Structure formats: C-alpha cells, structure tokens
PDB file of C-alpha atoms in Angstrom:
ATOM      1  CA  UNK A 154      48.517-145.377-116.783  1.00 59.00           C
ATOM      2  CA  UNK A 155      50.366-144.592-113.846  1.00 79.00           C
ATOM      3  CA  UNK A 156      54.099-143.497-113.672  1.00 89.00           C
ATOM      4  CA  UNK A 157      56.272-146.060-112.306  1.00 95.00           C
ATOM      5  CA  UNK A 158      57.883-145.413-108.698  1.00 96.00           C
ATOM      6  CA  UNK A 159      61.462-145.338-109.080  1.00 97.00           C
ATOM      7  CA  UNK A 160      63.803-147.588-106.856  1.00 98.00           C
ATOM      8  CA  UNK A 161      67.778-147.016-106.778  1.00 98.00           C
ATOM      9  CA  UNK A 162      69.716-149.783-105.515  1.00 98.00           C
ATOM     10  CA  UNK A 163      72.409-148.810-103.516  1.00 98.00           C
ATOM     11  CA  UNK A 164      75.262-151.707-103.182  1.00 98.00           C
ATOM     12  CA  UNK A 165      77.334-152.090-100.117  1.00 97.00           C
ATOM     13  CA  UNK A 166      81.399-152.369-100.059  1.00 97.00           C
ATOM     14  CA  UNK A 167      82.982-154.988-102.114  1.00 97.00           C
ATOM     15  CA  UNK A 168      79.888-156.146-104.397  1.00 98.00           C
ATOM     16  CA  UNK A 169      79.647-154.429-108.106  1.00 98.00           C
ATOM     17  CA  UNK A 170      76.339-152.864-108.850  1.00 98.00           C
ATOM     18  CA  UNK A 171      75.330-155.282-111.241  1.00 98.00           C
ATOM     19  CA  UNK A 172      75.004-157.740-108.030  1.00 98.00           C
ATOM     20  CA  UNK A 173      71.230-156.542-107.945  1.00 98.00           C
ATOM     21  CA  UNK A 174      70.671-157.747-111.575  1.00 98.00           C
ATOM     22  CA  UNK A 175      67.837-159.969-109.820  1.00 98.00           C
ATOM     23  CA  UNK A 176      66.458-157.622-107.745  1.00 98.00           C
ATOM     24  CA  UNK A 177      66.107-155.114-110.829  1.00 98.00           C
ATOM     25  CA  UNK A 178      64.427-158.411-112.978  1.00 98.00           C
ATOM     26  CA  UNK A 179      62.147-158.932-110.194  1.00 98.00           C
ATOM     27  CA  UNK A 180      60.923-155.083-109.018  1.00 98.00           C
ATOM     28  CA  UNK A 181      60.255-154.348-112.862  1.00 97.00           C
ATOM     29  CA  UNK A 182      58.207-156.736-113.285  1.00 97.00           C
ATOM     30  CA  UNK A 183      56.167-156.043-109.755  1.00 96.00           C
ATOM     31  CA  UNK A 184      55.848-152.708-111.988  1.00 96.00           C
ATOM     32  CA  UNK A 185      58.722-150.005-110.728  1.00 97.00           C
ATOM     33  CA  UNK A 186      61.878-148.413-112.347  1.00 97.00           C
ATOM     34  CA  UNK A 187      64.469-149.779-110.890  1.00 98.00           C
ATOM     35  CA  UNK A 188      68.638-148.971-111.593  1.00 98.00           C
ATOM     36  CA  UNK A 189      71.308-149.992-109.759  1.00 98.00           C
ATOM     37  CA  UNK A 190      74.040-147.190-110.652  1.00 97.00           C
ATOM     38  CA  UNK A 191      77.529-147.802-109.074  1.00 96.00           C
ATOM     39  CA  UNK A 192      79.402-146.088-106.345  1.00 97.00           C
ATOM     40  CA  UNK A 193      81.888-142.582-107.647  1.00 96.00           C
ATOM     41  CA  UNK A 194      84.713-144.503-109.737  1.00 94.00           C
ATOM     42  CA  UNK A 195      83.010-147.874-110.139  1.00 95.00           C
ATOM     43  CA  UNK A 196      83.734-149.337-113.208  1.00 95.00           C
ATOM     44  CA  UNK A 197      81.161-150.902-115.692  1.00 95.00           C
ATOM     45  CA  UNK A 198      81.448-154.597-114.991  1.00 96.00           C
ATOM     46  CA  UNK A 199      83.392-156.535-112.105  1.00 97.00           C
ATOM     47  CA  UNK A 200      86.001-157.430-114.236  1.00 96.00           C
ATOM     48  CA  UNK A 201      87.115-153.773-114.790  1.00 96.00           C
ATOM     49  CA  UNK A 202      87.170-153.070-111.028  1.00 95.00           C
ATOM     50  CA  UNK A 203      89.147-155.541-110.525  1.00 96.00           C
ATOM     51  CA  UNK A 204      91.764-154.343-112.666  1.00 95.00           C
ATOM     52  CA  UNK A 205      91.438-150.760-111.395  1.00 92.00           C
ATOM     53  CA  UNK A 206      90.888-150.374-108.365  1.00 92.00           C
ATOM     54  CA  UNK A 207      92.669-147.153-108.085  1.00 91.00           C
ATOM     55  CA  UNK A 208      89.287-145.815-109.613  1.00 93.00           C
ATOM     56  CA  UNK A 209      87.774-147.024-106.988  1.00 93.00           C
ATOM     57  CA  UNK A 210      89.913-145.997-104.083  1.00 93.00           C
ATOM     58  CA  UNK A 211      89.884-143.045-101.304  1.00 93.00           C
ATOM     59  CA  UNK A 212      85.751-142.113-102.116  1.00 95.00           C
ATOM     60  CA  UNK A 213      84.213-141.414 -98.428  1.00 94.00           C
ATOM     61  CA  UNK A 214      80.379-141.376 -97.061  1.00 95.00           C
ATOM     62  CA  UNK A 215      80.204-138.033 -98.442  1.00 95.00           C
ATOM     63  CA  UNK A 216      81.325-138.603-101.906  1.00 95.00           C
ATOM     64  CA  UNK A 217      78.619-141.541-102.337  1.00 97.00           C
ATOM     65  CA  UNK A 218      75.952-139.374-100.878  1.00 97.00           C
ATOM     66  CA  UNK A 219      76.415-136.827-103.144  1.00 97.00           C
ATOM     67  CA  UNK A 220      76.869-138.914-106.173  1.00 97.00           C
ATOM     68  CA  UNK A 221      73.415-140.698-104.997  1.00 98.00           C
ATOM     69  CA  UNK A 222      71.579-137.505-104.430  1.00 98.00           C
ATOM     70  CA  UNK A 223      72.795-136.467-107.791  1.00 97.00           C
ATOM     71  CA  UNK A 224      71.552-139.302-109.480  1.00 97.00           C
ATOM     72  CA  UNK A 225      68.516-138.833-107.429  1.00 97.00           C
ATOM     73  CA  UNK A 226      68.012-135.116-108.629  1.00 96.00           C
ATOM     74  CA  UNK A 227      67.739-136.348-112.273  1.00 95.00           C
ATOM     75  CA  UNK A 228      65.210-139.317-111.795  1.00 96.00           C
ATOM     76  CA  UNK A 229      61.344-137.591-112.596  1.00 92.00           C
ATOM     77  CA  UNK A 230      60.138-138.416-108.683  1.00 95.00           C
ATOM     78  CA  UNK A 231      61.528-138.788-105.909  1.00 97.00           C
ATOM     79  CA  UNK A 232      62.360-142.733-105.451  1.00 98.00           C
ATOM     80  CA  UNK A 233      62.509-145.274-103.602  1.00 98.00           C
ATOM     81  CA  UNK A 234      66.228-146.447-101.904  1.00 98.00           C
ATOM     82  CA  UNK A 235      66.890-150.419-101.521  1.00 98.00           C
ATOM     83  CA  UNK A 236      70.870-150.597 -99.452  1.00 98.00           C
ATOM     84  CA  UNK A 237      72.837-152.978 -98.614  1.00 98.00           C
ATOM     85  CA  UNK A 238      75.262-152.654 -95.649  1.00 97.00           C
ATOM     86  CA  UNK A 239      77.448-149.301 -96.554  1.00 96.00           C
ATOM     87  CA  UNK A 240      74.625-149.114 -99.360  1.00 97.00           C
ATOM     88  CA  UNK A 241      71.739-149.260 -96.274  1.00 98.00           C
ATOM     89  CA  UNK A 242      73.505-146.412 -94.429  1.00 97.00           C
ATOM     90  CA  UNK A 243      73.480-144.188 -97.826  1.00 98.00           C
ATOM     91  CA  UNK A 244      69.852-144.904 -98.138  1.00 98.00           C
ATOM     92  CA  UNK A 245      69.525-143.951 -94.184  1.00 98.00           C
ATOM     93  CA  UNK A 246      71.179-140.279 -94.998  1.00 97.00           C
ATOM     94  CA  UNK A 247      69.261-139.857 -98.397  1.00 98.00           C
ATOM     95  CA  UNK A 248      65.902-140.199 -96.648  1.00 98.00           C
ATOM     96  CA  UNK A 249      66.673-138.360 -93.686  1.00 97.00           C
ATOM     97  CA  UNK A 250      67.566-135.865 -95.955  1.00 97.00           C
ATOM     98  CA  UNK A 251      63.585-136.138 -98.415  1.00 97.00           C
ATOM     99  CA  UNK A 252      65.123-136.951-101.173  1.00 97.00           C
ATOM    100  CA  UNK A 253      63.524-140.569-101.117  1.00 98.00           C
ATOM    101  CA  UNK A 254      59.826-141.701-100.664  1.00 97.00           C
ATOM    102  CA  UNK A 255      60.975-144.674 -98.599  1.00 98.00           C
ATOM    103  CA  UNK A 256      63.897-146.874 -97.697  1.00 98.00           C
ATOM    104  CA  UNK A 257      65.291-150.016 -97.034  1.00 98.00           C
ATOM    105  CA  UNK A 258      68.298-150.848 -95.309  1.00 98.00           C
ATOM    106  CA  UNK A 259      69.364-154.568 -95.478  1.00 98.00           C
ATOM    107  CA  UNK A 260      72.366-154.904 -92.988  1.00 98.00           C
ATOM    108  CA  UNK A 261      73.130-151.111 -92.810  1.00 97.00           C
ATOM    109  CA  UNK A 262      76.771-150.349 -91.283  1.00 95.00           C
ATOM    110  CA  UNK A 263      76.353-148.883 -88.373  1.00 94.00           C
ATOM    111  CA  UNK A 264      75.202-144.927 -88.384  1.00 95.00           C
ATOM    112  CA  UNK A 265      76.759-142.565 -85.737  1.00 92.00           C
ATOM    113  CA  UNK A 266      75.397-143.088 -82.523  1.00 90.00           C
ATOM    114  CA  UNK A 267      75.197-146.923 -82.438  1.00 92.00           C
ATOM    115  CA  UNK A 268      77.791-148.060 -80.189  1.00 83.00           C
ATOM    116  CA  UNK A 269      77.963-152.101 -80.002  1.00 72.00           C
ATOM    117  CA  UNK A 270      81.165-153.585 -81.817  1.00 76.00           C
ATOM    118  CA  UNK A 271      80.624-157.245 -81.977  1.00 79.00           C
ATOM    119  CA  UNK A 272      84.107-158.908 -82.117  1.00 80.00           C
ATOM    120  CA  UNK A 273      82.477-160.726 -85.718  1.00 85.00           C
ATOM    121  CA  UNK A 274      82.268-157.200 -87.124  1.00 86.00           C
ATOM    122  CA  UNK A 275      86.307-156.130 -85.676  1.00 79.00           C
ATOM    123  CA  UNK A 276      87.695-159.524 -87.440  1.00 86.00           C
ATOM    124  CA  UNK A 277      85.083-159.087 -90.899  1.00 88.00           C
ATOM    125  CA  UNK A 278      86.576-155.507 -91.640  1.00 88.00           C
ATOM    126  CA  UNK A 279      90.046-156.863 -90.304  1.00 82.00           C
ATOM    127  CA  UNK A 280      91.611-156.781 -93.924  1.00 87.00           C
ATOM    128  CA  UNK A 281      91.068-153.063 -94.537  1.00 89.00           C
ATOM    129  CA  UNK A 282      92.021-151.892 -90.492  1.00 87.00           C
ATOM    130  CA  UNK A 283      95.319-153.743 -90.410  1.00 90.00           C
ATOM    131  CA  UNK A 284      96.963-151.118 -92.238  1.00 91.00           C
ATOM    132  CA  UNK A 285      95.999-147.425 -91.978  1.00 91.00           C
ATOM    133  CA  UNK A 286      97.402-146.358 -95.407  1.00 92.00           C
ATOM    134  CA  UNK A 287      94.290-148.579 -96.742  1.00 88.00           C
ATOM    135  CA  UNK A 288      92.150-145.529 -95.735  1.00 94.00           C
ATOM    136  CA  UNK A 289      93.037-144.023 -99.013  1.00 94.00           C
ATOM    137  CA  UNK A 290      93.676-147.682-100.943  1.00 93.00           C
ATOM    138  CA  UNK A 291      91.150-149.841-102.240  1.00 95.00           C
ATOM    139  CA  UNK A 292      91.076-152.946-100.435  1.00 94.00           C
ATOM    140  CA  UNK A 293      90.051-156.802-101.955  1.00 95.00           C
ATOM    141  CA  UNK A 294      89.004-159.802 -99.685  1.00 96.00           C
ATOM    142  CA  UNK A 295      90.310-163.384-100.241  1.00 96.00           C
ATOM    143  CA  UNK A 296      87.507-166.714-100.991  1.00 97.00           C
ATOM    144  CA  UNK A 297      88.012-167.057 -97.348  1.00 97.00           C
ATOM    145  CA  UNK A 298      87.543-163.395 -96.077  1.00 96.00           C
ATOM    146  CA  UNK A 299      84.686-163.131 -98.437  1.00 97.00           C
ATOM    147  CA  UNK A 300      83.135-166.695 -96.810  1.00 97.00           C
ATOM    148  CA  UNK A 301      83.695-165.372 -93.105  1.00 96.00           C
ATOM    149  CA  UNK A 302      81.687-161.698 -93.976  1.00 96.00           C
ATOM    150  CA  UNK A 303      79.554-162.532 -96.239  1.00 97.00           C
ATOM    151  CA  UNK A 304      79.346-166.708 -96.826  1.00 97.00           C
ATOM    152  CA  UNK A 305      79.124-168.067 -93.514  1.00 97.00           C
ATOM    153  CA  UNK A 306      75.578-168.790 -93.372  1.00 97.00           C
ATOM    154  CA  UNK A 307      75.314-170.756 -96.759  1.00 98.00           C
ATOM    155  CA  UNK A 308      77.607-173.408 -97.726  1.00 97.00           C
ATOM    156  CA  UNK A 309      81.230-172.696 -98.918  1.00 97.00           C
ATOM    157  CA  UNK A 310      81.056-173.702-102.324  1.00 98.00           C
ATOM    158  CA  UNK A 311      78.301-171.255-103.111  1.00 98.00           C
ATOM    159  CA  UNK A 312      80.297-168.680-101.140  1.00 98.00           C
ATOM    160  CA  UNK A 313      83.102-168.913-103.398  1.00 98.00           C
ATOM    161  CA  UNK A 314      81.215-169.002-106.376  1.00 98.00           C
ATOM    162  CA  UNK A 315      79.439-165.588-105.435  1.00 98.00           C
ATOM    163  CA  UNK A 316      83.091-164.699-104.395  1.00 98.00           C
ATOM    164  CA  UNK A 317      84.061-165.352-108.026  1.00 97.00           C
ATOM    165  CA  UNK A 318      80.940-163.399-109.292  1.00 97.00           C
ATOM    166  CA  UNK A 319      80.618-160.128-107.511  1.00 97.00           C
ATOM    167  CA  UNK A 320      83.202-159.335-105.284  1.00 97.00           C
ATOM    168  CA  UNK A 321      85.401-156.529-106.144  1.00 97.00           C
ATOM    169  CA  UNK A 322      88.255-153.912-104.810  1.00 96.00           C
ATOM    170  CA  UNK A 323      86.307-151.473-101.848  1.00 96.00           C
ATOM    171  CA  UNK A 324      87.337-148.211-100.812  1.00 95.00           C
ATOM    172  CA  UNK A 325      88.834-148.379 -97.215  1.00 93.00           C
ATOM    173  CA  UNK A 326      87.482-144.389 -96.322  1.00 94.00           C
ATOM    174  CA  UNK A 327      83.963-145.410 -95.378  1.00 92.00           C
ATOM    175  CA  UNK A 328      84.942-147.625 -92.974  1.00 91.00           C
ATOM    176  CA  UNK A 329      87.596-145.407 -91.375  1.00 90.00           C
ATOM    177  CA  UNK A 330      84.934-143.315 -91.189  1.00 92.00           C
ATOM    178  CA  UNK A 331      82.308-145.405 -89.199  1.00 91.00           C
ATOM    179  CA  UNK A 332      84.446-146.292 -86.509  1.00 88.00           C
ATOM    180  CA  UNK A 333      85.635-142.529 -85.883  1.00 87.00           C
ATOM    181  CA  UNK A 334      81.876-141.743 -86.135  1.00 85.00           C
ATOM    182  CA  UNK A 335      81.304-141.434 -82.220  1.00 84.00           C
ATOM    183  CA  UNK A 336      84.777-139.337 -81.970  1.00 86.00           C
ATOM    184  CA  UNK A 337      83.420-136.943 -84.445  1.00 82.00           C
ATOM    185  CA  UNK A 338      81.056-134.473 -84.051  1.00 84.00           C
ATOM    186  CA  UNK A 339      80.718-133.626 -87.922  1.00 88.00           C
ATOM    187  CA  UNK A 340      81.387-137.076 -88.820  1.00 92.00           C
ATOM    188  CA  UNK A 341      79.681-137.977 -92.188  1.00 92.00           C
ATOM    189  CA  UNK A 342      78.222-141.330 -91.001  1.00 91.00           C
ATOM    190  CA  UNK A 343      75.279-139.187 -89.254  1.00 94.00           C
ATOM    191  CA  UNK A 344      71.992-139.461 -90.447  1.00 96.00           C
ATOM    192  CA  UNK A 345      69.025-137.692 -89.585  1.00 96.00           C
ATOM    193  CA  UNK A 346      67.275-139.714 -87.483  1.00 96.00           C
ATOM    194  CA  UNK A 347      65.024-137.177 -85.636  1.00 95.00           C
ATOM    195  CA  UNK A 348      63.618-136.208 -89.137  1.00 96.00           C
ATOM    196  CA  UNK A 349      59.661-136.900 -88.365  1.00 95.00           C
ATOM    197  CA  UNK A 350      58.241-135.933 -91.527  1.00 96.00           C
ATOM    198  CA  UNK A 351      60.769-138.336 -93.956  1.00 97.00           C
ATOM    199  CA  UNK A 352      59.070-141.448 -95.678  1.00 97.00           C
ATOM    200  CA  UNK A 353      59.470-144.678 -93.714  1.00 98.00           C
ATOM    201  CA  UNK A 354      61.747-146.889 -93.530  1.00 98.00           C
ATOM    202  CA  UNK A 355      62.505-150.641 -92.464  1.00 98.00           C
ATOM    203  CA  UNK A 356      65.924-152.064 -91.172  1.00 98.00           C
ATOM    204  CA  UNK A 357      66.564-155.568 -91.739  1.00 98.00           C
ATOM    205  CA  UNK A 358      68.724-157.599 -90.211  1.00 97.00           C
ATOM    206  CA  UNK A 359      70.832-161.506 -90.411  1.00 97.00           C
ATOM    207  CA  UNK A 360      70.744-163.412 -87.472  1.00 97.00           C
ATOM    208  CA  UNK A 361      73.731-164.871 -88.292  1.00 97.00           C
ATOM    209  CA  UNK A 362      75.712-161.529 -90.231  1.00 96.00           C
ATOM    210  CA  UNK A 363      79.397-161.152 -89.075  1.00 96.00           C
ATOM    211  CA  UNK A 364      79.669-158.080 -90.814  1.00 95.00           C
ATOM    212  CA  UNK A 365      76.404-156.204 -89.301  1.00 95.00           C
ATOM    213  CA  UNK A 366      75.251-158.044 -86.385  1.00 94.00           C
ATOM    214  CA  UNK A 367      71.864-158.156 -85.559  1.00 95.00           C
ATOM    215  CA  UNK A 368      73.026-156.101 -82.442  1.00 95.00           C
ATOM    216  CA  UNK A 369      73.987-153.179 -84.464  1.00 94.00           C
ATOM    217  CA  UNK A 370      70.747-153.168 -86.245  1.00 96.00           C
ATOM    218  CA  UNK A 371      68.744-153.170 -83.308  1.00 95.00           C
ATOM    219  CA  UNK A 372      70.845-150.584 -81.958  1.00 94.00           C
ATOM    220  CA  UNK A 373      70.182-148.377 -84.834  1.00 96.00           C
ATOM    221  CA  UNK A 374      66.419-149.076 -84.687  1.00 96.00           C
ATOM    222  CA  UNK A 375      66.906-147.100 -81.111  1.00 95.00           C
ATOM    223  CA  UNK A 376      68.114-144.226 -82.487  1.00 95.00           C
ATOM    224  CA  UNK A 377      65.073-143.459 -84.267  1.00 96.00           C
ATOM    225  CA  UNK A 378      62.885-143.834 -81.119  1.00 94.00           C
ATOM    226  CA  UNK A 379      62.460-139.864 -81.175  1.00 91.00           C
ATOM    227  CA  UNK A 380      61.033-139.841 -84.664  1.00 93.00           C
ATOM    228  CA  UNK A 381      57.128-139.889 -85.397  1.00 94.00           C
ATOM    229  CA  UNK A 382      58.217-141.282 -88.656  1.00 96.00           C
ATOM    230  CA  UNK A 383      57.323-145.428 -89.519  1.00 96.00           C
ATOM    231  CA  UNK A 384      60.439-147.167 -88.761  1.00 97.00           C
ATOM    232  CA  UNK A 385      60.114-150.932 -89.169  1.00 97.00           C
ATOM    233  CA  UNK A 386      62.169-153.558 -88.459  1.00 97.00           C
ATOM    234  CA  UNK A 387      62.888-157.080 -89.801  1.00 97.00           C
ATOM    235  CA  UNK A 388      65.112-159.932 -88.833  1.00 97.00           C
ATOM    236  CA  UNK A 389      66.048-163.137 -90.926  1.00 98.00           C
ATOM    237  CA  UNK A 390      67.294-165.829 -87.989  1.00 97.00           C
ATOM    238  CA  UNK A 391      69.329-168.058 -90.437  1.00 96.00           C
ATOM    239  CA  UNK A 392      70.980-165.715 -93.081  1.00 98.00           C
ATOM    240  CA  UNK A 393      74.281-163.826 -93.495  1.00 97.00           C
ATOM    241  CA  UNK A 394      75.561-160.475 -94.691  1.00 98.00           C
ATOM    242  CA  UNK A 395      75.023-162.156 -98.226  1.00 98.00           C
ATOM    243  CA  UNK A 396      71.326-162.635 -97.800  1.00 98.00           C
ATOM    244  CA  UNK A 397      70.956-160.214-100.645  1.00 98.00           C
ATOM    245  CA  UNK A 398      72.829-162.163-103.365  1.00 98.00           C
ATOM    246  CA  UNK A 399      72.488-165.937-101.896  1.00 98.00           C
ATOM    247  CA  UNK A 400      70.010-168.132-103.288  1.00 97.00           C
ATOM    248  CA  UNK A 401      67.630-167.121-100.615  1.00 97.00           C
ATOM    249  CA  UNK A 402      67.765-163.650-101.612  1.00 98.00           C
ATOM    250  CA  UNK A 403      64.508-164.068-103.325  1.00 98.00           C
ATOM    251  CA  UNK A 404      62.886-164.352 -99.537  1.00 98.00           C
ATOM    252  CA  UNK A 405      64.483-160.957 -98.323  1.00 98.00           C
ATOM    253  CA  UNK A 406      63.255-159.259-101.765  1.00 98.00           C
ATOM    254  CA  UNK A 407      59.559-160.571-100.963  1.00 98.00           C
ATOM    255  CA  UNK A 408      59.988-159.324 -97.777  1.00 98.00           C
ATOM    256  CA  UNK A 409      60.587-155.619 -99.177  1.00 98.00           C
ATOM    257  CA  UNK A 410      58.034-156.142-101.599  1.00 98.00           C
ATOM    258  CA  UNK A 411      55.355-156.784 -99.301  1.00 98.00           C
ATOM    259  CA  UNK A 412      56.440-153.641 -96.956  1.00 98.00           C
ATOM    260  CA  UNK A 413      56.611-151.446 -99.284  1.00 98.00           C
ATOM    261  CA  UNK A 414      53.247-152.651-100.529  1.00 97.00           C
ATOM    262  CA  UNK A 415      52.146-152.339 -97.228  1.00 97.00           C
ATOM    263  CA  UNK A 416      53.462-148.671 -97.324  1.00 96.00           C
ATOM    264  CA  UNK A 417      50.927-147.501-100.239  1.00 95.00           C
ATOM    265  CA  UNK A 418      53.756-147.790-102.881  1.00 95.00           C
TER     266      UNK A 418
END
C-alpha cells in the first residue's frame, strides 16, 4: 500500500480552521491525509475565538509561515498546501520555499509585487484600515461586512448563516502588511516566485470576489512569468471570496482534485 500524500489546509482571515471540515471529508476519501491546523493563537472551535480574540491578535505573515513550516517539518513527506486568500499567500511562500509538493491558492491576497487595488478590495478590508491601532487588535466583521467580502455572490440568507458558522476575530498585521508590501524591500508578503525547481502550483480566482479580485490574481499569475515551474491558473465567473465554504464549494474542490490529479499526485 502506498503512503498517503499529505494536504494542509491553510484558512484565510476571519474563517476558523474547522471551515474545511468538507474539504478534509472529501480529500480523505479521494485517499490523502488531510488536517486543517489553525493559524498561531487560534483557538479550538469558533466559539472560543470569538471570546478571545486577544489570542488571536497582532500574529503577522511571518508568524503563520513559521508556524506552517513547523507543522510541515513534523508531517512524514513533504505535503501538499490547499489556501484560501491570506491562507493562498502562505501556501505561495511555503512552496517557494520546497517545503510543499504542490499548491493551491484559492483567492490568494495579493503577494509583493502585484500592484492593482480594486476599490472592492479598499472598502472589503475597510473595517480593519479605519483605525491603525487594529494593526496589533484582532478585528471581527458584521452579517453585512461578512455578505459584502465574502457573501455577495450567493444569496444573503446563506451569507449570514455561514456568517453565523465560521466567521471569527482576524488579526489586523497581515493586512497592514500587504499593502506596505511594495514600500518594503524586506517585506514578509514576498514569495519566491523565480523559484524554477518548486512543485507547481495553480491560482484560482472569483469572478465576482470583492476581497481578491480576479485582477489581483491575474496579476500575480505575471509574476511568475520568469519561473520554468507549472503555474496554472483557474477562474470561476460567478463565485465570491466564499467559493470555498458556499454550497458550490464542492465545484472549486473538484476542480483541485482533478489538477492535482493531473499533476501525478
């Protein structure tokens, strides 16, 4: 018998871990070893985030790497890394770093170099940039927040139910981060994009995301245009930045499925 691969799910800001609970039904049954570990200071269940989300608060890019790559240190291969937004720019540095097989990044925040700043994305991180002591805070969205970044391509009763369900407290220092990334020469949202001999990886994007634009994944597509590596790209028309937890998720999970089949894993 063979050795299942193993995948690490990598959430994005303001969804618990357990928000891949289908994803980690569905890959273990297509045969890998999927876990979906939580960022430095999550708590356990949604519940207890909520209720301390000082545990949460003031952990950068850097602090999530390394508590990734640590994670990833202890697993018996090297895996592969499944990211959503802040999530798909984690998986982005881990495997231009080898310490994946292969990656997907399902609406990945924007990496250093990518410089389009749709006016969507501005008013979607509006509640953590209106007040620059939330750089060090953790920082909660409202139902309707949560509907205009995440919800606004399914209808609003299912975005406040998934509200209700997953959302919880994110740090504010990642996002500080990105947009200081093209001011900063050592700024931690780089990634390794020249890296030729790293596994490949596929971007995908929502046609209609407020959060991450389609324009900002394209524009990070381009900045792997000097690597030899496979770098893949694919776009949903209709779905939003919650494409991996609405009821179509199922769609974008086939998707990575059949890639990564395609990929010899």
């Amino acid at each position: 018998m063979t050795t299942p691969i193993p995948i690490v799910f990598i959430h994005g800001l303001w969804l618990h871990a357990t928000s891949w609970n289908p994803w980690i039904e569905l890959f273990t049954a297509e045969g890998y070893a999927p876990v979906a570990p939580g960022w430095p200071g999550d708590p356990d269940t949604v519940a207890e985030a909520r209720e301390n989300p000082e545990s949460i608060a003031d952990h950068g890019i850097d602090d999530v790497v390394e508590h990734f790559a640590s994670i990833i240190r202890g697993l018996d291969s090297a895996p592969i890394l499944i990211g959503h937004s802040f999530g798909g720019m984690i998986a982005q540095k881990l495997l231009g770093q080898d310490l994946a097989r292969a990656a997907v990044a399902i609406d990945a925040a924007q990496i250093k170099g990518v410089l389009p700043l749709p006016l969507s994305a501005l008013r979607a991180t509006l509640p953590v940039f209106k007040n620059p002591a939330n750089k060090h805070r953790a920082v909660s969205l409202t139902a309707k927040q949560f509907q205009f970044a995440f919800g606004n391509a399914i209808p609003e009763q299912e975005s406040d139910a998934l509200f209700e369900q997953w959302t919880i407290p994110a740090p504010g220092k990642p996002l500080f981060e990105a947009a200081a990334a093209n001011f900063d020469p050592h700024s931690p949202a780089a990634v390794d994009t020249g890296n030729a001999s790293r596994g490949p990886l596929l971007l995908m994007s929502g046609g209609k995301d407020h959060t991450v634009p389609e324009t900002i994944v394209r524009a990070t597509l381009k900045q792997y245009r000097h690597s030899e590596a496979v770098t893949d790209i694919t776009d949903f028309p209709g779905k939003g930045h919650s494409l991996t937890i609405d009821s179509g998720w199922r769609e974008v999970a086939d998707e990575a499925l059949s890639w990564l089949r395609r990929q010899g894993f």
